[in-house]
Amino acid sequence: MTRPASSNPFAMIQPGMADVTLTRDDMKFIATLVYEQAGIVIREHKEAMTRGRLARRVKALGMGSVAEYCAFLKTPQAAGELPELINAVTTNHTAFFRERHHFDHLRKDVMPRLLQERGGRRGRIRIWSAACSSGEEPYSIAASCRDVMGPRSDVDFKILATDIDTDILVRAEAGLYPAELFERLPGDVKPLLKLEGGAGRGEARIVEELRRMIAFKRLNLIEKWPMSGPFDVIFCRNVFIYFDTQTKASILDRFVALLAPGGFLYLGHSESLPQPHPKLRLIGRTIYERTA
Ligand SMILES: C[S@@+](CC[C@H](N)C(=O)[O-])C[C@H]1O[C@@H](n2cnc3c(N)ncnc32)[C@H](O)[C@@H]1O
């Protein structure tokens, strides 16, 4: 019989493996650090998930335990590890044309109006995917807008796609995905996401024409933003759920300041404004228009 390596009944250790026991104090320490660095609130019931995610860093660094990793994070030498910790704790779940109604609104209502206003004079159209994860969201935006614009060159069109997670941004920028993700798409949007030939077996790559429409950058929503806007549309979906009311309210004020009057903010399906905003009007399912 294998003897338990620790007297702690919740110890997660097996012979030859790192000890991934996460004490209550270490859980508190990690939650505070992640909140300070990224605004993400890790609640107590997420302990098992947090332990699993920290275990990946413990393994990558060749350490013996989560306790050792937490002790290391408290040293000045750990500054370079903080982005890795944040990469490990973020949840990156996303999908092409997720929450389809936003893309329908963009394609049918927003883009035709913007092109009418700005086309012909090389007018600017700017869209921000703020928390773009592995790129499915900005590529769906690019595909939708490209469909409306066609090959016209009389507008200066760009999508900014940002995320805090540097690992996920590398994947997003590559535009390479399992082919089955495209196969499963509804028939009417499937042809919009044009794919390149020659990707590896079982993989498919977004064509360069769509990739070129997007600039991927690392940006932490709780830090200073370098952009001055204005944006015509901001997608900020399924990230507010990780923030507290105060963080959401402060980010929201900054979104409004960067949105053009008449511009739109799209939130995720389970998200709402932390409080009514005097310059935002709800005009559809999780679609807000900047009024003035
Ligand atoms: C669940 S994904 C949402 C992706 C996409 N917007 C969607 O709705 O499908 C949440 C993303 O938010 C990012 N994120 C979390 N905290 C962030 C922060 N402080 N600044 C920027 N991005 C953050 C995560 O890295 C993750 O990729």
PDB file of C-alpha atoms and ligand atoms in Angstrom:
ATOM      1  CA  MET A   1       0.000   0.000   0.000  1.00  0.00           C
ATOM      2  CA  THR A   2       1.247   3.522  -0.796  1.00  0.00           C
ATOM      3  CA  ARG A   3       1.730   5.535   2.352  1.00  0.00           C
ATOM      4  CA  PRO A   4       0.301   9.078   2.231  1.00  0.00           C
ATOM      5  CA  ALA A   5       3.174  11.521   1.842  1.00  0.00           C
ATOM      6  CA  SER A   6       1.601  14.097   4.116  1.00  0.00           C
ATOM      7  CA  SER A   7      -0.573  14.110   7.179  1.00  0.00           C
ATOM      8  CA  ASN A   8      -2.941  16.472   5.356  1.00  0.00           C
ATOM      9  CA  PRO A   9      -5.957  14.361   4.337  1.00  0.00           C
ATOM     10  CA  PHE A  10      -6.444  16.587   1.249  1.00  0.00           C
ATOM     11  CA  ALA A  11      -2.873  16.185   0.047  1.00  0.00           C
ATOM     12  CA  MET A  12      -2.738  15.422  -3.674  1.00  0.00           C
ATOM     13  CA  ILE A  13       0.450  13.415  -3.995  1.00  0.00           C
ATOM     14  CA  GLN A  14       1.469  10.219  -5.616  1.00  0.00           C
ATOM     15  CA  PRO A  15       4.940   8.692  -5.732  1.00  0.00           C
ATOM     16  CA  GLY A  16       7.152  10.352  -8.376  1.00  0.00           C
ATOM     17  CA  MET A  17       4.739  13.233  -8.892  1.00  0.00           C
ATOM     18  CA  ALA A  18       4.737  16.818  -7.662  1.00  0.00           C
ATOM     19  CA  ASP A  19       2.689  17.509  -4.545  1.00  0.00           C
ATOM     20  CA  VAL A  20      -0.190  19.632  -5.826  1.00  0.00           C
ATOM     21  CA  THR A  21      -1.748  20.198  -2.429  1.00  0.00           C
ATOM     22  CA  LEU A  22      -3.071  23.753  -2.293  1.00  0.00           C
ATOM     23  CA  THR A  23      -3.408  25.032   1.260  1.00  0.00           C
ATOM     24  CA  ARG A  24      -6.078  27.548   2.168  1.00  0.00           C
ATOM     25  CA  ASP A  25      -3.386  30.208   2.728  1.00  0.00           C
ATOM     26  CA  ASP A  26      -1.771  29.546  -0.644  1.00  0.00           C
ATOM     27  CA  MET A  27      -5.180  29.637  -2.345  1.00  0.00           C
ATOM     28  CA  LYS A  28      -5.786  33.040  -0.731  1.00  0.00           C
ATOM     29  CA  PHE A  29      -2.340  34.228  -1.795  1.00  0.00           C
ATOM     30  CA  ILE A  30      -2.880  33.144  -5.431  1.00  0.00           C
ATOM     31  CA  ALA A  31      -6.374  34.661  -5.549  1.00  0.00           C
ATOM     32  CA  THR A  32      -5.042  38.010  -4.273  1.00  0.00           C
ATOM     33  CA  LEU A  33      -2.116  37.997  -6.695  1.00  0.00           C
ATOM     34  CA  VAL A  34      -4.297  37.156  -9.709  1.00  0.00           C
ATOM     35  CA  TYR A  35      -6.809  39.831  -8.700  1.00  0.00           C
ATOM     36  CA  GLU A  36      -4.059  42.442  -8.418  1.00  0.00           C
ATOM     37  CA  GLN A  37      -2.451  41.448 -11.716  1.00  0.00           C
ATOM     38  CA  ALA A  38      -5.501  40.785 -13.905  1.00  0.00           C
ATOM     39  CA  GLY A  39      -8.664  41.816 -12.011  1.00  0.00           C
ATOM     40  CA  ILE A  40      -9.812  38.170 -12.163  1.00  0.00           C
ATOM     41  CA  VAL A  41     -11.734  37.070  -9.064  1.00  0.00           C
ATOM     42  CA  ILE A  42     -10.995  33.452  -8.126  1.00  0.00           C
ATOM     43  CA  ARG A  43     -13.653  32.251  -5.726  1.00  0.00           C
ATOM     44  CA  GLU A  44     -13.075  29.585  -3.074  1.00  0.00           C
ATOM     45  CA  HIS A  45     -15.105  26.941  -4.892  1.00  0.00           C
ATOM     46  CA  LYS A  46     -12.638  27.134  -7.812  1.00  0.00           C
ATOM     47  CA  GLU A  47      -9.970  25.528  -5.642  1.00  0.00           C
ATOM     48  CA  ALA A  48      -9.745  22.255  -7.622  1.00  0.00           C
ATOM     49  CA  MET A  49      -9.522  24.098 -10.940  1.00  0.00           C
ATOM     50  CA  THR A  50      -6.860  26.469  -9.558  1.00  0.00           C
ATOM     51  CA  ARG A  51      -4.850  23.556  -8.221  1.00  0.00           C
ATOM     52  CA  GLY A  52      -4.886  21.899 -11.658  1.00  0.00           C
ATOM     53  CA  ARG A  53      -3.778  25.061 -13.390  1.00  0.00           C
ATOM     54  CA  LEU A  54      -0.967  25.738 -10.907  1.00  0.00           C
ATOM     55  CA  ALA A  55       0.166  22.128 -11.295  1.00  0.00           C
ATOM     56  CA  ARG A  56       0.990  22.907 -14.936  1.00  0.00           C
ATOM     57  CA  ARG A  57       3.388  25.661 -13.854  1.00  0.00           C
ATOM     58  CA  VAL A  58       4.897  23.455 -11.136  1.00  0.00           C
ATOM     59  CA  LYS A  59       5.605  20.824 -13.799  1.00  0.00           C
ATOM     60  CA  ALA A  60       6.944  23.335 -16.341  1.00  0.00           C
ATOM     61  CA  LEU A  61       9.377  24.737 -13.776  1.00  0.00           C
ATOM     62  CA  GLY A  62      10.399  21.282 -12.525  1.00  0.00           C
ATOM     63  CA  MET A  63       9.325  22.093  -8.980  1.00  0.00           C
ATOM     64  CA  GLY A  64       8.280  19.555  -6.366  1.00  0.00           C
ATOM     65  CA  SER A  65       5.073  21.116  -5.099  1.00  0.00           C
ATOM     66  CA  VAL A  66       2.495  23.870  -5.375  1.00  0.00           C
ATOM     67  CA  ALA A  67       3.729  25.102  -1.992  1.00  0.00           C
ATOM     68  CA  GLU A  68       7.224  25.547  -3.471  1.00  0.00           C
ATOM     69  CA  TYR A  69       5.731  27.413  -6.441  1.00  0.00           C
ATOM     70  CA  CYS A  70       3.779  29.759  -4.149  1.00  0.00           C
ATOM     71  CA  ALA A  71       6.891  30.406  -2.052  1.00  0.00           C
ATOM     72  CA  PHE A  72       8.796  31.202  -5.275  1.00  0.00           C
ATOM     73  CA  LEU A  73       6.076  33.674  -6.336  1.00  0.00           C
ATOM     74  CA  LYS A  74       6.780  35.633  -3.157  1.00  0.00           C
ATOM     75  CA  THR A  75      10.429  36.252  -4.148  1.00  0.00           C
ATOM     76  CA  PRO A  76      11.703  39.158  -6.307  1.00  0.00           C
ATOM     77  CA  GLN A  77      12.984  36.599  -8.870  1.00  0.00           C
ATOM     78  CA  ALA A  78       9.386  35.677  -9.678  1.00  0.00           C
ATOM     79  CA  ALA A  79       8.559  38.876 -11.633  1.00  0.00           C
ATOM     80  CA  GLY A  80       9.072  37.052 -14.955  1.00  0.00           C
ATOM     81  CA  GLU A  81       6.786  34.239 -13.828  1.00  0.00           C
ATOM     82  CA  LEU A  82       3.737  36.469 -13.274  1.00  0.00           C
ATOM     83  CA  PRO A  83       2.639  36.522 -16.952  1.00  0.00           C
ATOM     84  CA  GLU A  84       2.969  32.711 -16.998  1.00  0.00           C
ATOM     85  CA  LEU A  85       0.813  32.466 -13.880  1.00  0.00           C
ATOM     86  CA  ILE A  86      -1.816  34.669 -15.536  1.00  0.00           C
ATOM     87  CA  ASN A  87      -1.652  32.599 -18.752  1.00  0.00           C
ATOM     88  CA  ALA A  88      -2.211  29.495 -16.640  1.00  0.00           C
ATOM     89  CA  VAL A  89      -5.245  30.799 -14.748  1.00  0.00           C
ATOM     90  CA  THR A  90      -7.185  32.403 -17.599  1.00  0.00           C
ATOM     91  CA  THR A  91     -10.176  30.585 -19.093  1.00  0.00           C
ATOM     92  CA  ASN A  92     -10.002  30.818 -22.877  1.00  0.00           C
ATOM     93  CA  HIS A  93     -13.183  29.092 -23.968  1.00  0.00           C
ATOM     94  CA  THR A  94     -14.481  30.609 -27.220  1.00  0.00           C
ATOM     95  CA  ALA A  95     -15.904  29.635 -30.623  1.00  0.00           C
ATOM     96  CA  PHE A  96     -16.391  30.931 -34.167  1.00  0.00           C
ATOM     97  CA  PHE A  97     -19.618  32.948 -34.464  1.00  0.00           C
ATOM     98  CA  ARG A  98     -20.316  32.418 -30.774  1.00  0.00           C
ATOM     99  CA  GLU A  99     -23.452  34.358 -29.837  1.00  0.00           C
ATOM    100  CA  ARG A 100     -24.429  34.628 -33.413  1.00  0.00           C
ATOM    101  CA  HIS A 101     -26.815  37.588 -32.966  1.00  0.00           C
ATOM    102  CA  HIS A 102     -23.872  39.996 -32.542  1.00  0.00           C
ATOM    103  CA  PHE A 103     -22.422  39.012 -35.926  1.00  0.00           C
ATOM    104  CA  ASP A 104     -25.842  39.273 -37.569  1.00  0.00           C
ATOM    105  CA  HIS A 105     -26.254  42.775 -36.111  1.00  0.00           C
ATOM    106  CA  LEU A 106     -22.768  43.740 -37.289  1.00  0.00           C
ATOM    107  CA  ARG A 107     -23.370  42.410 -40.795  1.00  0.00           C
ATOM    108  CA  LYS A 108     -26.913  43.565 -41.363  1.00  0.00           C
ATOM    109  CA  ASP A 109     -27.207  46.804 -39.370  1.00  0.00           C
ATOM    110  CA  VAL A 110     -23.822  48.244 -38.474  1.00  0.00           C
ATOM    111  CA  MET A 111     -21.544  47.665 -41.462  1.00  0.00           C
ATOM    112  CA  PRO A 112     -23.970  48.795 -44.203  1.00  0.00           C
ATOM    113  CA  ARG A 113     -24.536  52.067 -42.285  1.00  0.00           C
ATOM    114  CA  LEU A 114     -20.825  52.648 -41.654  1.00  0.00           C
ATOM    115  CA  LEU A 115     -19.959  51.966 -45.288  1.00  0.00           C
ATOM    116  CA  GLN A 116     -22.599  54.403 -46.433  1.00  0.00           C
ATOM    117  CA  GLU A 117     -21.217  57.081 -44.080  1.00  0.00           C
ATOM    118  CA  ARG A 118     -17.504  56.465 -44.578  1.00  0.00           C
ATOM    119  CA  GLY A 119     -17.063  54.699 -47.928  1.00  0.00           C
ATOM    120  CA  GLY A 120     -15.604  56.610 -50.854  1.00  0.00           C
ATOM    121  CA  ARG A 121     -13.551  58.956 -48.643  1.00  0.00           C
ATOM    122  CA  ARG A 122     -11.178  56.374 -47.189  1.00  0.00           C
ATOM    123  CA  GLY A 123     -13.054  56.849 -43.931  1.00  0.00           C
ATOM    124  CA  ARG A 124     -11.942  54.815 -40.922  1.00  0.00           C
ATOM    125  CA  ILE A 125     -13.837  51.885 -39.453  1.00  0.00           C
ATOM    126  CA  ARG A 126     -12.378  50.465 -36.237  1.00  0.00           C
ATOM    127  CA  ILE A 127     -13.515  47.408 -34.289  1.00  0.00           C
ATOM    128  CA  TRP A 128     -11.979  46.148 -31.038  1.00  0.00           C
ATOM    129  CA  SER A 129     -12.203  42.563 -29.831  1.00  0.00           C
ATOM    130  CA  ALA A 130     -11.198  43.141 -26.187  1.00  0.00           C
ATOM    131  CA  ALA A 131     -10.382  39.652 -24.759  1.00  0.00           C
ATOM    132  CA  CYS A 132     -10.114  37.845 -28.071  1.00  0.00           C
ATOM    133  CA  SER A 133      -8.776  34.538 -26.688  1.00  0.00           C
ATOM    134  CA  SER A 134      -7.577  32.186 -29.449  1.00  0.00           C
ATOM    135  CA  GLY A 135      -8.924  34.385 -32.263  1.00  0.00           C
ATOM    136  CA  GLU A 136     -12.264  32.819 -33.169  1.00  0.00           C
ATOM    137  CA  GLU A 137     -14.059  36.059 -32.235  1.00  0.00           C
ATOM    138  CA  PRO A 138     -11.930  38.507 -34.309  1.00  0.00           C
ATOM    139  CA  TYR A 139     -11.814  36.110 -37.296  1.00  0.00           C
ATOM    140  CA  SER A 140     -15.611  35.895 -37.168  1.00  0.00           C
ATOM    141  CA  ILE A 141     -15.710  39.712 -37.125  1.00  0.00           C
ATOM    142  CA  ALA A 142     -13.293  39.897 -40.074  1.00  0.00           C
ATOM    143  CA  ALA A 143     -15.293  37.323 -42.045  1.00  0.00           C
ATOM    144  CA  SER A 144     -18.590  39.140 -41.369  1.00  0.00           C
ATOM    145  CA  CYS A 145     -17.238  42.564 -42.310  1.00  0.00           C
ATOM    146  CA  ARG A 146     -15.390  41.286 -45.360  1.00  0.00           C
ATOM    147  CA  ASP A 147     -18.630  39.770 -46.572  1.00  0.00           C
ATOM    148  CA  VAL A 148     -20.312  43.175 -46.436  1.00  0.00           C
ATOM    149  CA  MET A 149     -17.372  45.208 -47.758  1.00  0.00           C
ATOM    150  CA  GLY A 150     -16.271  42.927 -50.568  1.00  0.00           C
ATOM    151  CA  PRO A 151     -12.887  43.829 -52.037  1.00  0.00           C
ATOM    152  CA  ARG A 152     -13.464  47.617 -51.834  1.00  0.00           C
ATOM    153  CA  SER A 153     -10.438  49.708 -50.924  1.00  0.00           C
ATOM    154  CA  ASP A 154     -12.234  52.983 -50.210  1.00  0.00           C
ATOM    155  CA  VAL A 155     -12.384  52.396 -46.439  1.00  0.00           C
ATOM    156  CA  ASP A 156      -9.590  52.160 -43.918  1.00  0.00           C
ATOM    157  CA  PHE A 157     -10.796  49.126 -41.982  1.00  0.00           C
ATOM    158  CA  LYS A 158      -9.012  47.508 -39.009  1.00  0.00           C
ATOM    159  CA  ILE A 159      -9.760  45.149 -36.169  1.00  0.00           C
ATOM    160  CA  LEU A 160      -7.748  45.358 -32.966  1.00  0.00           C
ATOM    161  CA  ALA A 161      -7.771  42.051 -31.078  1.00  0.00           C
ATOM    162  CA  THR A 162      -6.323  42.015 -27.566  1.00  0.00           C
ATOM    163  CA  ASP A 163      -5.968  39.628 -24.669  1.00  0.00           C
ATOM    164  CA  ILE A 164      -3.902  39.402 -21.499  1.00  0.00           C
ATOM    165  CA  ASP A 165      -2.799  35.823 -22.251  1.00  0.00           C
ATOM    166  CA  THR A 166       0.390  35.806 -24.339  1.00  0.00           C
ATOM    167  CA  ASP A 167       0.212  32.050 -25.112  1.00  0.00           C
ATOM    168  CA  ILE A 168      -3.296  32.292 -26.499  1.00  0.00           C
ATOM    169  CA  LEU A 169      -2.341  35.319 -28.623  1.00  0.00           C
ATOM    170  CA  VAL A 170       0.367  33.292 -30.370  1.00  0.00           C
ATOM    171  CA  ARG A 171      -2.269  30.721 -31.306  1.00  0.00           C
ATOM    172  CA  ALA A 172      -4.728  33.424 -32.369  1.00  0.00           C
ATOM    173  CA  GLU A 173      -2.232  35.108 -34.657  1.00  0.00           C
ATOM    174  CA  ALA A 174      -1.374  31.814 -36.394  1.00  0.00           C
ATOM    175  CA  GLY A 175      -5.032  31.410 -37.447  1.00  0.00           C
ATOM    176  CA  LEU A 176      -4.633  27.619 -37.500  1.00  0.00           C
ATOM    177  CA  TYR A 177      -7.457  25.487 -36.101  1.00  0.00           C
ATOM    178  CA  PRO A 178      -8.718  21.909 -36.082  1.00  0.00           C
ATOM    179  CA  ALA A 179     -10.648  21.540 -39.373  1.00  0.00           C
ATOM    180  CA  GLU A 180     -13.638  20.060 -37.545  1.00  0.00           C
ATOM    181  CA  LEU A 181     -14.362  23.478 -35.973  1.00  0.00           C
ATOM    182  CA  PHE A 182     -15.214  24.810 -39.430  1.00  0.00           C
ATOM    183  CA  GLU A 183     -17.119  21.744 -40.487  1.00  0.00           C
ATOM    184  CA  ARG A 184     -19.527  22.195 -37.587  1.00  0.00           C
ATOM    185  CA  LEU A 185     -20.458  25.807 -38.477  1.00  0.00           C
ATOM    186  CA  PRO A 186     -23.970  26.700 -39.669  1.00  0.00           C
ATOM    187  CA  GLY A 187     -24.219  26.585 -43.470  1.00  0.00           C
ATOM    188  CA  ASP A 188     -24.802  30.309 -43.971  1.00  0.00           C
ATOM    189  CA  VAL A 189     -21.671  31.499 -42.102  1.00  0.00           C
ATOM    190  CA  LYS A 190     -19.352  28.641 -43.051  1.00  0.00           C
ATOM    191  CA  PRO A 191     -18.446  30.097 -46.476  1.00  0.00           C
ATOM    192  CA  LEU A 192     -17.559  33.464 -44.882  1.00  0.00           C
ATOM    193  CA  LEU A 193     -14.576  32.052 -42.979  1.00  0.00           C
ATOM    194  CA  LYS A 194     -12.346  31.482 -45.965  1.00  0.00           C
ATOM    195  CA  LEU A 195      -9.618  28.886 -45.471  1.00  0.00           C
ATOM    196  CA  GLU A 196      -6.201  28.359 -46.998  1.00  0.00           C
ATOM    197  CA  GLY A 197      -5.119  25.125 -48.616  1.00  0.00           C
ATOM    198  CA  GLY A 198      -2.009  23.308 -47.468  1.00  0.00           C
ATOM    199  CA  ALA A 199      -2.477  23.252 -43.667  1.00  0.00           C
ATOM    200  CA  GLY A 200      -1.520  20.012 -41.905  1.00  0.00           C
ATOM    201  CA  ARG A 201      -3.822  16.997 -41.730  1.00  0.00           C
ATOM    202  CA  GLY A 202      -6.962  17.710 -39.774  1.00  0.00           C
ATOM    203  CA  GLU A 203      -6.102  21.406 -39.613  1.00  0.00           C
ATOM    204  CA  ALA A 204      -7.262  24.464 -41.511  1.00  0.00           C
ATOM    205  CA  ARG A 205      -5.876  27.994 -41.636  1.00  0.00           C
ATOM    206  CA  ILE A 206      -7.747  31.243 -42.060  1.00  0.00           C
ATOM    207  CA  VAL A 207      -6.775  32.928 -45.343  1.00  0.00           C
ATOM    208  CA  GLU A 208      -4.244  35.736 -45.263  1.00  0.00           C
ATOM    209  CA  GLU A 209      -6.800  38.221 -46.565  1.00  0.00           C
ATOM    210  CA  LEU A 210      -8.778  37.846 -43.300  1.00  0.00           C
ATOM    211  CA  ARG A 211      -5.687  37.539 -41.079  1.00  0.00           C
ATOM    212  CA  ARG A 212      -4.379  40.840 -42.465  1.00  0.00           C
ATOM    213  CA  MET A 213      -7.496  42.656 -41.267  1.00  0.00           C
ATOM    214  CA  ILE A 214      -6.554  42.047 -37.609  1.00  0.00           C
ATOM    215  CA  ALA A 215      -3.778  43.381 -35.346  1.00  0.00           C
ATOM    216  CA  PHE A 216      -3.260  41.103 -32.335  1.00  0.00           C
ATOM    217  CA  LYS A 217      -1.756  42.733 -29.218  1.00  0.00           C
ATOM    218  CA  ARG A 218      -1.344  41.939 -25.550  1.00  0.00           C
ATOM    219  CA  LEU A 219      -3.467  44.243 -23.438  1.00  0.00           C
ATOM    220  CA  ASN A 220      -4.493  43.928 -19.810  1.00  0.00           C
ATOM    221  CA  LEU A 221      -7.940  45.476 -19.414  1.00  0.00           C
ATOM    222  CA  ILE A 222      -7.190  46.680 -15.885  1.00  0.00           C
ATOM    223  CA  GLU A 223      -4.028  48.531 -16.920  1.00  0.00           C
ATOM    224  CA  LYS A 224      -3.605  51.703 -19.009  1.00  0.00           C
ATOM    225  CA  TRP A 225      -4.615  51.345 -22.655  1.00  0.00           C
ATOM    226  CA  PRO A 226      -2.419  52.897 -25.352  1.00  0.00           C
ATOM    227  CA  MET A 227      -5.215  53.411 -27.918  1.00  0.00           C
ATOM    228  CA  SER A 228      -7.042  56.692 -28.378  1.00  0.00           C
ATOM    229  CA  GLY A 229      -9.992  55.370 -30.416  1.00  0.00           C
ATOM    230  CA  PRO A 230     -12.631  56.043 -31.474  1.00  0.00           C
ATOM    231  CA  PHE A 231     -13.992  52.545 -32.084  1.00  0.00           C
ATOM    232  CA  ASP A 232     -17.217  51.929 -33.972  1.00  0.00           C
ATOM    233  CA  VAL A 233     -17.789  48.593 -32.269  1.00  0.00           C
ATOM    234  CA  ILE A 234     -16.293  47.010 -29.147  1.00  0.00           C
ATOM    235  CA  PHE A 235     -16.719  43.298 -28.442  1.00  0.00           C
ATOM    236  CA  CYS A 236     -16.113  42.594 -24.753  1.00  0.00           C
ATOM    237  CA  ARG A 237     -17.701  39.222 -24.281  1.00  0.00           C
ATOM    238  CA  ASN A 238     -17.383  36.623 -21.569  1.00  0.00           C
ATOM    239  CA  VAL A 239     -14.647  38.361 -19.621  1.00  0.00           C
ATOM    240  CA  PHE A 240     -16.696  40.664 -17.349  1.00  0.00           C
ATOM    241  CA  ILE A 241     -17.883  37.471 -15.620  1.00  0.00           C
ATOM    242  CA  TYR A 242     -14.403  37.166 -14.087  1.00  0.00           C
ATOM    243  CA  PHE A 243     -14.349  40.730 -12.726  1.00  0.00           C
ATOM    244  CA  ASP A 244     -15.971  42.384  -9.698  1.00  0.00           C
ATOM    245  CA  THR A 245     -18.432  45.277  -9.991  1.00  0.00           C
ATOM    246  CA  GLN A 246     -15.816  47.951  -9.362  1.00  0.00           C
ATOM    247  CA  THR A 247     -13.479  46.630 -12.084  1.00  0.00           C
ATOM    248  CA  LYS A 248     -16.360  46.260 -14.554  1.00  0.00           C
ATOM    249  CA  ALA A 249     -17.578  49.813 -13.885  1.00  0.00           C
ATOM    250  CA  SER A 250     -14.147  51.304 -14.418  1.00  0.00           C
ATOM    251  CA  ILE A 251     -13.530  49.345 -17.665  1.00  0.00           C
ATOM    252  CA  LEU A 252     -16.997  50.232 -18.895  1.00  0.00           C
ATOM    253  CA  ASP A 253     -16.355  53.970 -18.422  1.00  0.00           C
ATOM    254  CA  ARG A 254     -13.197  53.617 -20.468  1.00  0.00           C
ATOM    255  CA  PHE A 255     -15.011  51.676 -23.231  1.00  0.00           C
ATOM    256  CA  VAL A 256     -17.609  54.433 -23.454  1.00  0.00           C
ATOM    257  CA  ALA A 257     -14.879  57.065 -23.724  1.00  0.00           C
ATOM    258  CA  LEU A 258     -13.346  55.163 -26.666  1.00  0.00           C
ATOM    259  CA  LEU A 259     -16.636  54.383 -28.441  1.00  0.00           C
ATOM    260  CA  ALA A 260     -17.747  56.740 -31.212  1.00  0.00           C
ATOM    261  CA  PRO A 261     -21.200  58.261 -30.599  1.00  0.00           C
ATOM    262  CA  GLY A 262     -23.594  55.847 -32.306  1.00  0.00           C
ATOM    263  CA  GLY A 263     -21.054  53.030 -31.804  1.00  0.00           C
ATOM    264  CA  PHE A 264     -21.919  49.651 -30.281  1.00  0.00           C
ATOM    265  CA  LEU A 265     -20.727  47.581 -27.328  1.00  0.00           C
ATOM    266  CA  TYR A 266     -21.424  43.835 -27.318  1.00  0.00           C
ATOM    267  CA  LEU A 267     -21.286  41.954 -24.011  1.00  0.00           C
ATOM    268  CA  GLY A 268     -21.451  38.196 -23.378  1.00  0.00           C
ATOM    269  CA  HIS A 269     -24.719  36.280 -22.968  1.00  0.00           C
ATOM    270  CA  SER A 270     -24.700  36.211 -19.159  1.00  0.00           C
ATOM    271  CA  GLU A 271     -23.282  39.694 -18.721  1.00  0.00           C
ATOM    272  CA  SER A 272     -24.915  43.044 -18.145  1.00  0.00           C
ATOM    273  CA  LEU A 273     -23.792  46.542 -17.252  1.00  0.00           C
ATOM    274  CA  PRO A 274     -22.595  46.791 -13.625  1.00  0.00           C
ATOM    275  CA  GLN A 275     -24.971  49.767 -13.401  1.00  0.00           C
ATOM    276  CA  PRO A 276     -26.960  51.758 -15.987  1.00  0.00           C
ATOM    277  CA  HIS A 277     -24.659  54.058 -17.926  1.00  0.00           C
ATOM    278  CA  PRO A 278     -25.941  57.522 -18.938  1.00  0.00           C
ATOM    279  CA  LYS A 279     -24.345  57.189 -22.391  1.00  0.00           C
ATOM    280  CA  LEU A 280     -25.375  53.604 -23.173  1.00  0.00           C
ATOM    281  CA  ARG A 281     -28.747  52.428 -24.388  1.00  0.00           C
ATOM    282  CA  LEU A 282     -29.697  48.731 -24.593  1.00  0.00           C
ATOM    283  CA  ILE A 283     -30.941  48.191 -28.155  1.00  0.00           C
ATOM    284  CA  GLY A 284     -30.884  44.382 -28.465  1.00  0.00           C
ATOM    285  CA  ARG A 285     -29.752  41.239 -26.686  1.00  0.00           C
ATOM    286  CA  THR A 286     -26.528  42.363 -24.901  1.00  0.00           C
ATOM    287  CA  ILE A 287     -26.092  45.110 -27.538  1.00  0.00           C
ATOM    288  CA  TYR A 288     -25.547  48.638 -26.231  1.00  0.00           C
ATOM    289  CA  GLU A 289     -25.400  51.800 -28.318  1.00  0.00           C
ATOM    290  CA  ARG A 290     -23.454  54.870 -27.268  1.00  0.00           C
ATOM    291  CA  THR A 291     -25.997  57.608 -27.414  1.00  0.00           C
ATOM    292  CA  ALA A 292     -23.994  60.840 -27.145  1.00  0.00           C
TER     293      ALA A 292
HETATM  294  C1  LIG B   1     -13.790  33.134 -21.961  1.00  0.00           C
HETATM  295  S1  LIG B   1     -12.643  33.990 -22.954  1.00  0.00           S
HETATM  296  C2  LIG B   1     -13.728  34.943 -23.979  1.00  0.00           C
HETATM  297  C3  LIG B   1     -13.285  34.961 -25.417  1.00  0.00           C
HETATM  298  C4  LIG B   1     -14.240  35.662 -26.391  1.00  0.00           C
HETATM  299  N1  LIG B   1     -14.395  37.046 -26.061  1.00  0.00           N
HETATM  300  C5  LIG B   1     -15.583  34.976 -26.440  1.00  0.00           C
HETATM  301  O1  LIG B   1     -16.549  35.514 -25.899  1.00  0.00           O
HETATM  302  O2  LIG B   1     -15.670  33.884 -27.010  1.00  0.00           O
HETATM  303  C6  LIG B   1     -12.040  35.221 -21.782  1.00  0.00           C
HETATM  304  C7  LIG B   1     -10.721  35.850 -22.209  1.00  0.00           C
HETATM  305  O3  LIG B   1     -10.487  36.983 -21.367  1.00  0.00           O
HETATM  306  C8  LIG B   1      -9.095  37.104 -21.182  1.00  0.00           C
HETATM  307  N2  LIG B   1      -8.833  37.960 -20.002  1.00  0.00           N
HETATM  308  C9  LIG B   1      -9.009  37.667 -18.690  1.00  0.00           C
HETATM  309  N3  LIG B   1      -8.628  38.696 -17.918  1.00  0.00           N
HETATM  310  C10 LIG B   1      -8.207  39.671 -18.756  1.00  0.00           C
HETATM  311  C11 LIG B   1      -7.683  40.984 -18.559  1.00  0.00           C
HETATM  312  N4  LIG B   1      -7.503  41.513 -17.335  1.00  0.00           N
HETATM  313  N5  LIG B   1      -7.345  41.706 -19.653  1.00  0.00           N
HETATM  314  C12 LIG B   1      -7.508  41.194 -20.893  1.00  0.00           C
HETATM  315  N6  LIG B   1      -7.983  39.962 -21.151  1.00  0.00           N
HETATM  316  C13 LIG B   1      -8.339  39.205 -20.089  1.00  0.00           C
HETATM  317  C14 LIG B   1      -8.645  35.666 -21.022  1.00  0.00           C
HETATM  318  O4  LIG B   1      -7.267  35.509 -21.269  1.00  0.00           O
HETATM  319  C15 LIG B   1      -9.524  34.935 -22.028  1.00  0.00           C
HETATM  320  O5  LIG B   1      -8.864  34.717 -23.252  1.00  0.00           O
END
